[in-house]
Amino acid sequence: FTSTRDMNVYSQSRVLLSQWRRSVLALPSCRGFRENENFTFDWDKVPDTLEKERKKFEEYKELLGDAMVPKEKMNIENIEYTASQDPKEWAHVQHYMDVSSPRFIPVPDKDDEVKPSGFFYPKVKPGDYPYFVRRSRSWLYPVYVREYTHPVPNDTTKFTVTDIKHVDGDIFKLREDIDKFLYDRYEREFIASVSEITRKIMYRGNVEKDIKDFLKLKGF
Amino acid sequence: LIHFYKRSKVMLAKARLAEVLRRRSSEFIKLGRSASTLPANDDQFDFLSSFDIKAHQARYGNPQEVWVESLETVQPNFTGIRQLHQDVFAVYPRIDLIHKNVVWQTTYSKVNYAHAKTVREMIHYFGGGAKPWPQKRMGRARHGSIRSPQWKDGGKAHGPRGPKSFYHMIPYHTRVFGLTHTLTVKFIQDDIHVVKDLEIPTDDPDFIHEIISSRGWGKSTLVVDKDDIFPRNITAATDQIKHVNLMPLYGLNVLSMLKHHTLILTESAVEELTKKILFALNRTDSYARTGLSHCGPKPVDLKIEKHRPVV
């Protein structure tokens, strides 16, 4: 199991945080090194004793002062407003409505630079390699992790599967290249199956990050 | 004893049918347009102008090209070449998706009206709630009514109960993929012809018979244009021919495409079709707009629409 859906607090079959962490950190690629600035809470910077923490909070309160707690209560529910029927003013409203709930994701810039989050526009075009992995509609990699359950109800085999979708061209060559890449990393072979009609490769285990590294190296 | 005089909580056949139709009426009315179209809320949204087709990537391989013909002459008349988008006309074809769409189209409007009356219903309509003869001393079998299942003209104990509808909806994206996969199959098999206009010199049906025989089009043809109003000559000519049918783009569906041997699209229809399907494949609000409850698709109502100026 690896999906964050099972972390839902309100589901009956809730998995403990420790179990989730143990399963996600099974592979060395998930541990240790920092890739970006997200999730950088440092426990070493938290003060040791209660008194030190209290001092720190009082200093913080002095800086901001009364900005934390407003004196007047905001009347949100019964605000007096007048609605105008001017089409020019409505154009601004329409703009915000379109921007807040977009019907499709806008196309990102075609620059060669890599953005701070690690995103880049695909550098490779169909034809450079014998295969081509198309991005999803949100311009991300089509690599997904799921739990496999046997369709027959009495059979209780369960394991995680990573799917690679939207593969055009020679799928079997892509599978060979990924096998080599994973063997170089882990010195171990991974079980995979190719579905030519649905244009998918399915690997056993959570190799999502490794496949995304592979695709980034190639430039898809 | 059978207490037929008590008000029964079980619905009788007429009330049940009315209930079913009332519950499903909204769905049937919405399905009147076609099997595979966008919901009605999208008419106001002008996505065609803001959607950049070239930026959305094409597939591996060369783009598909097709001749553009004209129907002015009987002999084949090619006026140009047109490129077709690969996400619409060059998909890896999957027959199971086509099959799902065909099965859905044939069965979603099917209603099984078989209904067998129970003992209570037989008594209600035809009488016989009284005990036919006393329990004892008659030398006959003991019975409570003449409408029990073992009697002739009696009720049926476990028979078909009421009209049963086979209405069901397949997901939005399987319907979209159904269109794309049938179009690719048609294109691969050389059954798609793109036409510049539907202008014909005469309104004679023989002209169309000659066109079909000279160009090698199949036994039945489906002509698709963007709007519902077609030119006069072609409507008059094809009016009497049953295997040549005219259809607007919003009526395009998988079953019609498979039933007709050839598919003829106008250039404007191809443009609109690619734009609509690319939007359908790349949209992000499909959960909100196409989510189904038992009453039909959910409409998205905003309170701010009250203040929209009337122009």
mmCIF file of N, CA, C and O in Angstrom, chain B residues 17 25 76 116 173 202 259 276:
data_model
loop_
_atom_site.group_PDB
_atom_site.id
_atom_site.type_symbol
_atom_site.label_atom_id
_atom_site.label_comp_id
_atom_site.label_asym_id
_atom_site.label_seq_id
_atom_site.Cartn_x
_atom_site.Cartn_y
_atom_site.Cartn_z
ATOM 1 N N LEU B 17 -45.661 2.594 -12.544
ATOM 2 C CA LEU B 17 -45.181 3.106 -13.838
ATOM 3 C C LEU B 17 -45.065 4.620 -13.790
ATOM 4 O O LEU B 17 -44.098 5.198 -14.266
ATOM 5 N N SER B 25 -37.932 11.103 -15.794
ATOM 6 C CA SER B 25 -38.338 11.975 -16.894
ATOM 7 C C SER B 25 -37.250 12.976 -17.219
ATOM 8 O O SER B 25 -36.983 13.257 -18.373
ATOM 9 N N PRO B 76 -14.824 11.725 -59.238
ATOM 10 C CA PRO B 76 -14.072 12.162 -58.051
ATOM 11 C C PRO B 76 -13.337 13.460 -58.315
ATOM 12 O O PRO B 76 -12.679 13.618 -59.331
ATOM 13 N N ALA B 116 -46.986 -9.315 -14.100
ATOM 14 C CA ALA B 116 -47.936 -10.364 -13.724
ATOM 15 C C ALA B 116 -48.625 -9.957 -12.434
ATOM 16 O O ALA B 116 -47.966 -9.587 -11.466
ATOM 17 N N HIS B 173 -16.182 9.638 -19.965
ATOM 18 C CA HIS B 173 -14.993 9.458 -20.789
ATOM 19 C C HIS B 173 -15.056 8.212 -21.660
ATOM 20 O O HIS B 173 -14.469 8.188 -22.729
ATOM 21 N N THR B 202 -27.976 19.435 -58.806
ATOM 22 C CA THR B 202 -29.391 19.108 -59.007
ATOM 23 C C THR B 202 -29.965 18.493 -57.727
ATOM 24 O O THR B 202 -29.235 18.111 -56.825
ATOM 25 N N LYS B 259 -23.530 1.645 -38.204
ATOM 26 C CA LYS B 259 -24.627 1.184 -39.063
ATOM 27 C C LYS B 259 -24.429 1.631 -40.507
ATOM 28 O O LYS B 259 -24.812 0.932 -41.436
ATOM 29 N N LYS B 276 -14.143 20.135 -29.984
ATOM 30 C CA LYS B 276 -15.006 19.636 -28.903
ATOM 31 C C LYS B 276 -14.403 18.412 -28.234
ATOM 32 O O LYS B 276 -14.419 18.273 -27.011
#
